[in-house]
CSV table of C-alpha atoms in Angstrom, one decimal:
chain,number,residue,atom,x,y,z
A,266,MET,CA,113.6,71.3,109.7
A,267,HIS,CA,112.5,67.9,110.8
A,268,SER,CA,113.5,64.7,109.0
A,269,PRO,CA,110.6,62.6,107.6
A,270,LEU,CA,111.0,60.1,110.5
A,271,GLN,CA,110.8,62.8,113.2
A,272,HIS,CA,107.8,64.2,111.4
A,273,GLU,CA,106.1,60.8,111.3
A,274,ASP,CA,107.0,60.2,114.9
A,275,GLU,CA,105.3,63.5,115.9
A,276,ILE,CA,102.1,62.5,114.1
A,277,VAL,CA,102.1,59.1,115.8
A,278,ARG,CA,102.5,60.9,119.2
A,279,TYR,CA,99.7,63.2,118.2
A,280,LEU,CA,97.4,60.3,117.3
A,281,LEU,CA,98.2,58.4,120.5
A,282,GLY,CA,97.3,61.5,122.5
A,283,GLU,CA,100.8,61.9,123.9
A,284,MET,CA,101.1,65.6,123.2
A,285,GLU,CA,100.6,68.5,125.7
A,286,GLU,CA,98.6,71.6,125.0
A,287,PRO,CA,101.1,74.0,123.3
A,288,GLU,CA,102.4,71.2,121.0
A,289,LEU,CA,98.9,70.0,120.3
A,290,VAL,CA,97.7,73.5,119.2
A,291,VAL,CA,100.6,73.8,116.8
A,292,ILE,CA,99.9,70.5,115.1
A,293,GLU,CA,96.1,71.1,115.0
A,294,ASN,CA,96.4,74.5,113.5
A,295,ARG,CA,98.4,73.0,110.7
A,296,LEU,CA,96.0,70.0,110.4
A,297,MET,CA,93.1,72.4,110.0
A,298,SER,CA,94.7,74.7,107.5
A,299,ASP,CA,96.7,72.2,105.4
A,300,SER,CA,94.8,69.5,103.5
A,301,ASP,CA,97.9,67.6,102.5
A,302,PHE,CA,99.1,67.4,106.1
A,303,PHE,CA,95.6,66.2,107.1
A,304,ALA,CA,95.8,63.5,104.4
A,305,GLU,CA,99.2,62.4,105.8
A,306,ILE,CA,97.8,62.1,109.3
A,307,ARG,CA,94.9,60.0,108.0
A,308,ALA,CA,97.3,57.7,106.1
A,309,LEU,CA,99.5,57.4,109.3
A,310,GLU,CA,96.4,56.4,111.2
A,311,ASP,CA,96.1,53.4,108.9
A,312,GLU,CA,99.8,52.6,109.5
A,313,LEU,CA,99.4,52.8,113.2
A,314,ILE,CA,96.6,50.3,113.1
A,315,ASP,CA,98.7,48.0,111.0
A,316,SER,CA,101.6,48.4,113.3
A,317,TYR,CA,99.4,47.4,116.2
A,318,LEU,CA,98.1,44.3,114.4
A,319,ASN,CA,101.7,43.4,113.5
A,320,GLY,CA,102.8,43.8,117.1
A,321,GLU,CA,105.3,46.5,116.1
A,322,LEU,CA,104.3,49.1,118.8
A,323,SER,CA,106.3,49.5,122.0
A,324,GLY,CA,104.6,48.5,125.3
A,325,LEU,CA,103.7,52.1,126.1
A,326,GLN,CA,102.4,52.8,122.5
A,327,GLU,CA,100.3,49.7,122.6
A,328,LYS,CA,98.8,50.8,125.9
A,329,ARG,CA,98.0,54.2,124.5
A,330,PHE,CA,96.6,52.7,121.4
A,331,ARG,CA,94.2,50.5,123.3
A,332,GLU,CA,93.2,53.0,125.9
A,333,HIS,CA,93.2,56.2,123.8
A,334,PHE,CA,93.2,55.5,120.1
A,335,LEU,CA,90.6,52.7,120.1
A,336,ARG,CA,88.2,54.6,122.4
A,337,THR,CA,85.6,55.4,119.8
A,338,PRO,CA,83.5,52.9,117.9
A,339,ALA,CA,84.6,54.4,114.6
A,340,ARG,CA,88.2,53.6,115.3
A,341,GLN,CA,87.2,50.1,116.5
A,342,GLN,CA,85.5,49.6,113.1
A,343,GLN,CA,88.7,50.8,111.4
A,344,LEU,CA,90.6,48.1,113.3
A,345,GLU,CA,88.1,45.4,112.3
A,346,PHE,CA,88.3,46.5,108.7
A,347,ALA,CA,92.1,46.5,108.7
A,348,GLN,CA,92.1,43.0,110.0
A,349,ALA,CA,89.8,41.8,107.3
A,350,LEU,CA,91.8,43.6,104.6
A,351,ARG,CA,95.0,42.1,105.8
A,352,LYS,CA,93.6,38.6,105.8
A,353,ASN,CA,92.1,39.1,102.3
A,354,LEU,CA,95.3,40.5,100.8
A,355,ARG,CA,97.7,38.2,102.4
A,356,GLU,CA,95.9,34.9,102.0
A,357,ASN,CA,94.1,35.4,98.7
A,358,ARG,CA,96.2,37.7,96.6
A,359,PRO,CA,99.8,36.8,96.9
A,360,THR,CA,102.1,39.0,94.8
A,361,PRO,CA,104.8,36.9,93.2
A,362,ALA,CA,108.2,38.6,93.8
A,363,GLY,CA,109.2,41.1,91.2
A,364,GLU,CA,105.6,41.8,90.0
A,365,LEU,CA,105.0,45.1,91.5
A,366,PRO,CA,102.5,47.4,89.8
A,367,GLY,CA,103.8,50.5,88.2
A,368,LYS,CA,106.1,51.2,85.3
A,369,SER,CA,107.3,47.6,84.9
A,370,HIS,CA,107.5,46.1,81.5
A,371,THR,CA,105.8,42.8,80.9
A,372,ALA,CA,106.8,40.4,78.1
A,373,ALA,CA,103.6,41.4,76.3
A,374,SER,CA,104.5,45.1,76.4
A,375,TRP,CA,108.0,44.4,75.0
A,376,ILE,CA,106.4,42.3,72.2
A,377,ILE,CA,104.0,45.1,71.4
A,378,ALA,CA,106.8,47.7,71.4
A,379,ALA,CA,108.8,45.5,69.0
A,380,LEU,CA,105.8,45.0,66.7
A,381,LEU,CA,105.1,48.7,66.7
A,382,VAL,CA,108.7,49.4,65.6
A,383,LEU,CA,108.3,46.9,62.8
A,384,CYS,CA,105.0,48.4,61.7
A,385,SER,CA,106.6,51.9,61.6
A,386,ILE,CA,109.4,50.5,59.4
A,387,GLU,CA,107.0,48.9,57.1
A,388,GLY,CA,104.9,52.0,56.9
A,389,LEU,CA,101.7,50.2,58.0
A,390,PHE,CA,98.7,52.0,59.5
A,391,VAL,CA,99.9,52.0,63.0
A,392,GLY,CA,96.8,53.6,64.7
A,393,ARG,CA,94.4,50.8,63.8
A,394,PHE,CA,97.0,48.2,64.5
A,395,MET,CA,97.7,49.7,67.9
A,396,ALA,CA,94.0,49.7,68.7
A,397,ASP,CA,93.7,46.0,67.8
A,398,LEU,CA,96.8,45.2,69.9
A,399,ARG,CA,95.4,47.2,72.8
A,400,ARG,CA,92.1,45.3,72.6
A,401,ALA,CA,94.0,42.0,72.5
A,402,GLU,CA,96.1,43.0,75.4
A,403,GLN,CA,93.1,44.0,77.4
A,404,HIS,CA,91.4,40.7,76.6
A,405,ALA,CA,94.5,38.8,77.7
A,406,THR,CA,94.8,40.8,80.9
A,407,GLU,CA,91.1,40.1,81.6
A,408,LEU,CA,91.5,36.4,80.9
A,409,ASN,CA,94.6,36.3,83.1
A,410,ARG,CA,92.8,38.0,85.9
A,411,LYS,CA,89.9,35.5,85.7
A,412,LEU,CA,92.4,32.7,85.8
A,413,GLN,CA,94.1,34.1,88.8
A,414,ASP,CA,90.7,34.6,90.6
A,415,LYS,CA,89.8,31.0,89.9
A,416,ASP,CA,93.2,29.8,91.2
A,417,ALA,CA,92.7,31.9,94.4
A,418,GLU,CA,89.2,30.4,94.8
A,419,ARG,CA,90.5,26.9,94.4
A,420,GLU,CA,93.3,27.6,96.9
A,421,ARG,CA,90.7,28.9,99.4
A,422,GLU,CA,88.5,25.9,98.9
A,423,LYS,CA,91.4,23.6,99.4
A,424,LYS,CA,92.6,25.4,102.5
A,425,ASN,CA,89.1,25.5,104.0
A,426,SER,CA,88.6,21.8,103.4
A,427,LEU,CA,92.0,21.0,104.9
A,428,VAL,CA,91.4,23.1,108.0
A,429,SER,CA,87.9,22.0,108.7
A,430,SER,CA,88.7,18.3,108.3
A,431,THR,CA,92.1,17.9,110.0
A,432,VAL,CA,92.7,20.8,112.4
A,433,HIS,CA,93.0,19.3,115.8
A,434,ILE,CA,94.5,20.8,119.0
A,435,VAL,CA,95.8,18.7,121.8
A,436,ALA,CA,97.2,20.1,125.0
A,437,LEU,CA,100.2,18.2,126.5
A,438,GLN,CA,101.1,17.8,130.2
A,439,PRO,CA,101.0,19.6,132.4
A,440,VAL,CA,98.0,20.9,130.6
A,441,THR,CA,94.8,18.8,130.7
A,442,ARG,CA,92.5,18.6,127.7
A,443,ALA,CA,89.0,19.9,128.2
A,444,LYS,CA,87.0,19.9,125.0
A,445,ALA,CA,87.9,19.5,121.3
A,446,LYS,CA,89.0,23.1,121.0
A,447,GLU,CA,89.2,24.1,124.6
A,448,ILE,CA,92.2,23.5,126.7
A,449,SER,CA,93.0,24.5,130.2
A,450,ARG,CA,96.3,25.6,131.7
A,451,ASP,CA,97.7,26.4,135.1
A,452,ALA,CA,101.4,26.2,134.6
A,453,ALA,CA,104.0,27.0,132.0
A,454,PRO,CA,105.2,25.9,129.6
A,455,LEU,CA,102.1,25.4,127.5
A,456,PHE,CA,102.5,23.3,124.4
A,457,LEU,CA,100.1,23.1,121.5
A,458,GLU,CA,100.3,20.1,119.2
A,459,LEU,CA,99.2,21.1,115.8
A,460,GLN,CA,98.4,18.3,113.4
A,461,LEU,CA,99.4,19.1,109.9
A,462,PRO,CA,97.2,18.1,106.9
A,463,GLY,CA,98.7,15.3,104.9
A,464,GLY,CA,101.2,16.3,102.2
A,465,GLU,CA,102.0,19.6,103.7
A,466,PRO,CA,105.4,20.6,102.4
A,467,GLY,CA,108.4,21.9,104.4
A,468,ASN,CA,110.4,20.7,107.4
A,469,SER,CA,109.7,23.7,109.6
A,470,PHE,CA,107.2,26.5,110.0
A,471,ASP,CA,107.1,30.1,111.2
A,472,VAL,CA,104.3,30.3,113.7
A,473,GLU,CA,102.4,33.6,114.4
A,474,ILE,CA,100.0,33.6,117.4
A,475,GLN,CA,97.3,36.2,117.1
A,476,ASP,CA,94.6,37.3,119.5
A,477,GLN,CA,91.0,37.3,118.5
A,478,TYR,CA,91.4,40.7,116.8
A,479,GLY,CA,94.2,39.3,114.6
A,480,LYS,CA,96.9,41.1,116.6
A,481,LYS,CA,100.2,39.3,116.7
A,482,VAL,CA,101.0,38.3,120.4
A,483,ALA,CA,103.8,35.9,119.7
A,484,GLN,CA,106.1,34.8,116.9
A,485,LEU,CA,108.1,31.7,116.8
A,486,ASN,CA,110.3,31.1,113.8
A,487,ASN,CA,111.7,27.9,112.3
A,488,VAL,CA,109.6,25.5,114.4
A,489,PRO,CA,110.5,22.0,113.2
A,490,VAL,CA,108.0,19.4,112.1
A,491,ALA,CA,107.9,16.2,114.2
A,492,ALA,CA,106.4,12.8,113.6
A,493,VAL,CA,103.9,11.3,116.0
A,494,ASP,CA,103.1,7.8,114.8
A,495,THR,CA,102.2,8.4,111.2
A,496,THR,CA,101.1,12.0,111.7
A,497,GLN,CA,103.2,15.1,111.1
A,498,VAL,CA,102.8,17.6,113.9
A,499,VAL,CA,104.3,20.9,115.0
A,500,PHE,CA,104.8,21.5,118.8
A,501,VAL,CA,104.4,25.2,119.6
A,502,PRO,CA,105.6,26.3,123.0
A,503,LEU,CA,103.5,29.2,124.3
A,504,PRO,CA,105.0,31.5,126.9
A,505,ALA,CA,102.2,31.4,129.4
A,506,ASP,CA,103.0,34.8,130.9
A,507,LEU,CA,102.8,36.4,127.5
A,508,VAL,CA,99.5,34.9,126.4
A,509,PRO,CA,96.4,35.8,128.5
A,510,ASP,CA,93.3,33.7,128.5
A,511,GLY,CA,91.1,34.1,125.5
A,512,ASP,CA,90.6,33.0,121.9
A,513,PHE,CA,93.6,32.8,119.6
A,514,ASN,CA,94.7,31.8,116.1
A,515,ALA,CA,97.9,30.1,115.2
A,516,VAL,CA,99.0,30.9,111.7
A,517,LEU,CA,101.7,28.6,110.2
A,518,ARG,CA,103.8,29.7,107.3
A,519,SER,CA,106.3,27.4,105.7
A,520,HIS,CA,109.9,28.3,106.5
A,521,PRO,CA,111.7,29.7,104.6
A,522,ALA,CA,108.9,32.1,103.6
A,523,ALA,CA,107.4,31.3,100.2
A,524,SER,CA,105.2,34.1,99.1
A,525,VAL,CA,102.7,31.8,97.3
A,526,ALA,CA,102.3,29.2,100.0
A,527,THR,CA,99.0,29.3,101.7
A,528,PRO,CA,99.3,29.7,105.5
A,529,LEU,CA,97.6,27.1,107.8
A,530,ARG,CA,95.3,28.6,110.3
A,531,TYR,CA,94.2,27.0,113.6
A,532,SER,CA,91.8,28.5,116.2
A,533,PHE,CA,92.0,27.7,119.8
A,534,ARG,CA,90.9,28.9,123.2
A,535,LEU,CA,92.8,29.2,126.4
A,536,VAL,CA,90.8,29.1,129.6
A,537,ARG,CA,91.8,28.9,133.3
A,538,PRO,CA,90.6,25.7,135.0
B,567,MET,CA,76.9,64.1,101.2
B,568,SER,CA,78.5,64.1,97.8
B,569,SER,CA,80.4,67.1,96.7
B,570,SER,CA,78.4,67.5,93.5
B,571,GLY,CA,75.0,67.6,95.1
B,572,ALA,CA,75.3,69.5,98.4
B,573,ARG,CA,72.2,69.1,100.5
B,574,ILE,CA,71.6,69.9,104.1
B,575,PRO,CA,73.3,67.1,106.0
B,576,GLU,CA,71.0,64.9,108.1
B,577,SER,CA,73.2,65.5,111.1
B,578,MET,CA,72.4,69.2,111.1
B,579,SER,CA,69.9,70.7,113.5
B,580,ARG,CA,66.4,70.9,112.2
B,581,ASP,CA,66.2,74.6,113.3
B,582,PHE,CA,68.1,75.6,110.2
B,583,GLN,CA,66.6,76.6,106.9
B,584,PRO,CA,68.1,75.7,103.5
B,585,GLU,CA,69.3,79.3,103.2
B,586,ASP,CA,71.4,78.9,106.3
B,587,PHE,CA,73.3,76.0,104.8
B,588,GLU,CA,73.6,77.9,101.5
B,589,ARG,CA,75.2,80.8,103.4
B,590,LEU,CA,77.7,78.4,105.0
B,591,LEU,CA,78.6,77.0,101.7
B,592,LEU,CA,79.0,80.5,100.2
B,593,TRP,CA,81.3,81.4,103.1
B,594,LEU,CA,83.5,78.3,102.3
B,595,ASP,CA,83.7,78.9,98.6
B,596,LYS,CA,81.9,80.6,95.7
B,597,ASP,CA,81.9,77.3,93.8
B,598,ARG,CA,79.2,75.1,95.4
B,599,ALA,CA,80.9,71.8,94.7
B,600,LYS,CA,84.2,73.0,96.1
B,601,ALA,CA,82.4,74.4,99.1
B,602,ALA,CA,80.7,71.1,99.8
B,603,ALA,CA,84.0,69.2,99.6
B,604,ARG,CA,85.6,71.8,102.0
B,605,TYR,CA,82.6,71.4,104.3
B,606,GLU,CA,83.1,67.6,104.4
B,607,GLU,CA,86.8,68.0,105.0
B,608,ILE,CA,86.3,70.4,107.8
B,609,ARG,CA,83.9,68.0,109.5
B,610,SER,CA,86.5,65.2,109.2
B,611,LYS,CA,89.2,67.4,110.6
B,612,LEU,CA,87.0,68.4,113.5
B,613,ILE,CA,86.3,64.8,114.3
B,614,MET,CA,90.0,64.0,114.2
B,615,VAL,CA,90.8,66.9,116.6
B,616,LEU,CA,88.0,66.0,119.0
B,617,ARG,CA,89.0,62.3,119.0
B,618,VAL,CA,92.6,63.1,119.9
B,619,ARG,CA,91.5,65.5,122.6
B,620,ASP,CA,89.5,62.7,124.3
B,621,CYS,CA,86.2,64.5,123.8
B,622,PRO,CA,83.4,62.1,124.8
B,623,PHE,CA,81.3,62.1,121.5
B,624,PRO,CA,83.5,63.4,118.7
B,625,GLU,CA,81.0,63.0,115.9
B,626,ASP,CA,78.2,64.7,117.8
B,627,GLU,CA,80.5,67.4,119.0
B,628,ALA,CA,81.7,68.1,115.4
B,629,ASP,CA,78.1,68.5,114.3
B,630,GLU,CA,77.3,70.8,117.3
B,631,THR,CA,80.4,72.9,116.3
B,632,ILE,CA,79.1,73.3,112.8
B,633,ASP,CA,75.6,74.2,114.1
B,634,ARG,CA,77.0,76.9,116.3
B,635,VAL,CA,79.1,78.4,113.5
B,636,MET,CA,76.0,78.4,111.2
B,637,ARG,CA,74.1,80.2,113.9
B,638,LYS,CA,76.9,82.8,114.3
B,639,LEU,CA,77.4,83.2,110.6
B,640,PRO,CA,74.9,86.1,109.9
B,641,GLU,CA,77.0,88.2,112.3
B,642,ILE,CA,80.4,87.3,111.1
B,643,PHE,CA,79.9,86.8,107.3
B,644,GLY,CA,81.8,89.5,105.5
B,645,THR,CA,83.6,90.8,108.6
B,646,TYR,CA,85.5,87.7,109.9
B,647,VAL,CA,89.1,87.8,108.7
B,648,GLY,CA,90.9,84.5,108.2
B,649,ALA,CA,90.3,81.0,107.1
B,650,PRO,CA,87.0,79.5,108.2
B,651,GLU,CA,88.8,76.4,109.4
B,652,ALA,CA,90.4,78.4,112.2
B,653,TYR,CA,87.0,79.7,113.4
B,654,PHE,CA,85.6,76.1,113.4
B,655,TYR,CA,88.6,74.9,115.3
B,656,GLY,CA,88.2,77.6,118.1
B,657,VAL,CA,84.5,76.7,118.5
B,658,ALA,CA,85.2,72.9,118.5
B,659,ILE,CA,87.6,73.3,121.4
B,660,LYS,CA,85.0,75.2,123.4
B,661,VAL,CA,82.3,72.6,122.6
B,662,CYS,CA,84.6,69.8,123.7
B,663,GLN,CA,85.3,71.5,127.0
B,664,GLU,CA,81.6,71.9,127.6
B,665,TYR,CA,80.9,68.2,126.8
B,666,LYS,CA,83.7,67.1,129.1
B,667,ARG,CA,82.2,69.2,132.0
B,668,LYS,CA,78.8,67.6,131.3
B,669,LYS,CA,80.4,64.1,131.3
B,670,THR,CA,81.5,64.5,134.9
B,671,VAL,CA,77.9,64.1,136.1
B,672,PRO,CA,77.8,60.5,137.4
B,673,LEU,CA,75.5,58.2,135.5
B,674,PRO,CA,73.3,55.7,137.2
B,675,ASP,CA,74.6,52.1,137.3
B,676,MET,CA,73.3,50.3,134.3
B,677,PRO,CA,74.1,46.9,132.9
B,678,LEU,CA,76.4,47.1,129.9
B,679,PRO,CA,74.7,46.3,126.6
B,680,ALA,CA,75.6,42.9,125.2
B,681,PRO,CA,78.2,43.1,122.5
B,682,VAL,CA,76.8,43.0,119.1
B,683,PRO,CA,78.3,40.0,117.3
B,684,SER,CA,80.0,41.2,114.2
B,685,ASN,CA,79.4,38.9,111.3
B,686,LYS,CA,82.9,38.4,109.9
B,687,GLU,CA,81.9,36.2,107.1
B,688,VAL,CA,79.5,38.7,105.7
B,689,GLN,CA,82.1,41.4,106.1
B,690,TYR,CA,84.6,39.2,104.3
B,691,ASP,CA,82.2,38.6,101.4
B,692,CYS,CA,81.6,42.3,101.1
B,693,LEU,CA,85.3,43.0,101.1
B,694,GLU,CA,85.9,40.4,98.4
B,695,LYS,CA,83.1,41.9,96.3
B,696,CYS,CA,84.4,45.5,96.8
B,697,MET,CA,87.9,44.4,96.1
B,698,ASN,CA,86.8,43.1,92.7
B,699,GLN,CA,85.1,46.4,92.0
B,700,LEU,CA,88.4,48.3,92.4
B,701,PRO,CA,90.2,49.2,89.2
B,702,ALA,CA,93.0,46.6,88.7
B,703,SER,CA,95.8,49.1,89.2
B,704,ASN,CA,94.4,50.1,92.6
B,705,ARG,CA,93.9,46.5,93.6
B,706,ASP,CA,97.4,45.7,92.6
B,707,LEU,CA,98.8,48.6,94.5
B,708,LEU,CA,97.0,47.7,97.6
B,709,THR,CA,98.1,44.1,97.4
B,710,ALA,CA,101.7,45.0,96.9
B,711,TYR,CA,101.6,47.7,99.6
B,712,TYR,CA,100.2,45.4,102.3
B,713,GLN,CA,101.7,42.0,101.3
B,714,PHE,CA,104.6,41.8,103.6
B,715,ASP,CA,105.9,42.6,107.1
B,716,GLY,CA,109.3,43.7,108.4
B,717,THR,CA,112.3,44.3,106.1
B,718,LYS,CA,110.5,42.9,103.1
B,719,LYS,CA,107.7,45.4,103.6
B,720,ILE,CA,110.1,48.3,103.6
B,721,GLU,CA,111.9,47.1,100.5
B,722,THR,CA,108.6,46.4,98.6
B,723,ARG,CA,107.3,49.9,99.5
B,724,ASN,CA,110.5,51.6,98.5
B,725,GLU,CA,110.5,49.8,95.2
B,726,LEU,CA,106.8,50.6,94.6
B,727,ALA,CA,107.2,54.3,95.4
B,728,LYS,CA,110.2,54.4,93.0
B,729,ARG,CA,108.2,52.8,90.2
B,730,LEU,CA,105.2,55.1,90.7
B,731,GLY,CA,107.4,58.2,91.0
B,732,LEU,CA,106.1,58.9,94.5
B,733,THR,CA,107.7,59.8,97.8
B,734,GLY,CA,107.2,57.3,100.7
B,735,SER,CA,104.6,59.6,102.2
B,736,GLY,CA,102.9,60.1,98.8
B,737,LEU,CA,102.6,56.4,98.4
B,738,ARG,CA,101.1,56.0,101.9
B,739,VAL,CA,98.5,58.7,101.1
B,740,ARG,CA,97.6,56.9,97.8
B,741,ALA,CA,97.2,53.6,99.6
B,742,HIS,CA,95.1,55.3,102.3
B,743,ARG,CA,92.7,56.8,99.7
B,744,ILE,CA,92.2,53.4,98.0
B,745,ARG,CA,91.7,51.8,101.4
B,746,GLN,CA,89.2,54.5,102.3
B,747,GLU,CA,87.2,53.9,99.1
B,748,LEU,CA,87.2,50.2,99.9
B,749,GLN,CA,86.0,50.8,103.4
B,750,ARG,CA,83.2,53.0,102.2
B,751,CYS,CA,82.2,50.3,99.7
B,752,VAL,CA,82.2,47.6,102.4
B,753,GLY,CA,80.1,49.8,104.7
B,754,GLU,CA,77.5,50.3,102.0
B,755,CYS,CA,77.5,46.6,101.2
B,756,LEU,CA,77.0,45.6,104.9
B,757,GLU,CA,74.2,48.1,105.2
B,758,SER,CA,72.4,46.8,102.1
B,759,ARG,CA,72.7,43.2,103.4
B,760,GLU,CA,71.3,44.3,106.8
B,761,GLN,CA,68.4,46.0,105.1
B,762,ARG,CA,67.7,42.8,103.0
B,763,ILE,CA,67.6,40.7,106.2
B,764,GLN,CA,65.2,43.2,107.9
C-alpha cells in the first residue's frame, strides 16, 4: 500500500513521461478503468503546471516538463490559462486571513441563529421569519460582493496608473543603458534599479523575477528600500548566470507579506550587446 | 458534445452513419446520456495516454482510435468480454505506434510559422467575466486554494479541506473541476470575441 505522497509522486512521474513500459501499462490500465483515478491525474496535472510556474520543480523535472509535458499545443494553452488565473486570483481577489470558504460562521449567521432561538421561544412563525432573514442575508451578501468588486477595481486602476506613470528601469555599471526598457549586459553582477511610486509603504520588499511565461526564475527576500536623491528605489541584484536573455517581470511584494497589499509589477528586457 | 444531447461528434470520420454512432453508445451504456458521458471520458483518457506516450498527434490519434473501434464494433458487439475502455486502450497503443512510424519519414525543410501573438488582455477580460459568472462558493474556493505559495499554501489547503470535509486529494479534484469549467468558459468567450472581430 502506497502513502498518498508516494502515490502522487508516481502520477507526477507518469505525467512527465518518466515511466518505462511495464509500469506505464499498470498505471494506464487503472487510468482507463477508474474514473476517480483519472480525475486525480487531471487534478495533479494542474498542480504540476502550478509547481512549474512557482519554480518548485527540480532541475530534471523542469527539463522533462518543458521537453515532454509542454509538447502539445493543448498543454501550452493550459499553461497560459494557469498563468492568467494565478495573476487574476492573487492580484485581484486577496482572501483576508481567516476567511476561508466552508463551514465557517460569520457574525451574521450567529445573529440569525440567535434570532431564531428567540423566535422559537416566543412561538413566532419561524418559517416566514426565516425566509425574510434569508432574503436579507442574500441581499447583504450581494451588496458586500459588489463593494468588494468595486474595491478591487479601484485597486487595479490605482495600480495601473502607478505602474504606467512611474515604472522606470535603469541599469547600473557595468551595464550600459540602451533604451527606456531595454538594457544590455555582458558581465555579472547585474543590478536593476526599480523606482518606487511615491507613498509606497514598507522598508523592504520580496522580489520575484518571472520569465515571460510568468514562471519564477529567481526570488530575493527582504530587499531593502534605498533613497536616491528624493526618490525611493530598490536595487535588485540579478545572478547573470541564472537569468538568460529575454523578457522578464519583477514582482515586488512588501515584506513582511501582507495578504491585502497590491504587488508592484515591472517589465524589463535583457539583451546581449 | 453535451452528455444530454449526444450527436455524432464532428471529429468522427464522415464514412459513418448515425446508426454506427448509436451502436457505439449502446455498447457503452443502455442509458444514452450516461453513454455519451462515458464516450467523452474515454476520449479524454485516450488523449492523456497518447500525450504521455509522446504520440505525435494525440487528439487526432484518439479520434482515429474511436473510428477504428466503431468499424470493428459490428463484429465484436455482444461477443467481446470486458470493459470497452480496455479495448479502446489496446487500439490506441497500436494507432500510436503506427503514427510514430509514419513520423520518421523526413519532412522537407520549411520555414517555421510565425508565432501567433496571444492577446493576453482579451484573455484576461474573458477570465474576469467568467470568474464573475462562477457561483460565489466556487469562486471563493478557487481564490483560497490558489492564493498562497509555500508553507502558507499547505496550511490554507489543509484548513480548507477540513472545513469542507474533504481529503487533500478530494479538494484538489474539486478545485480542478472548477478550474476546468472556468477554462471552458474562457475558451468560449475568446472564440466569440474572435468571431465578432471577423
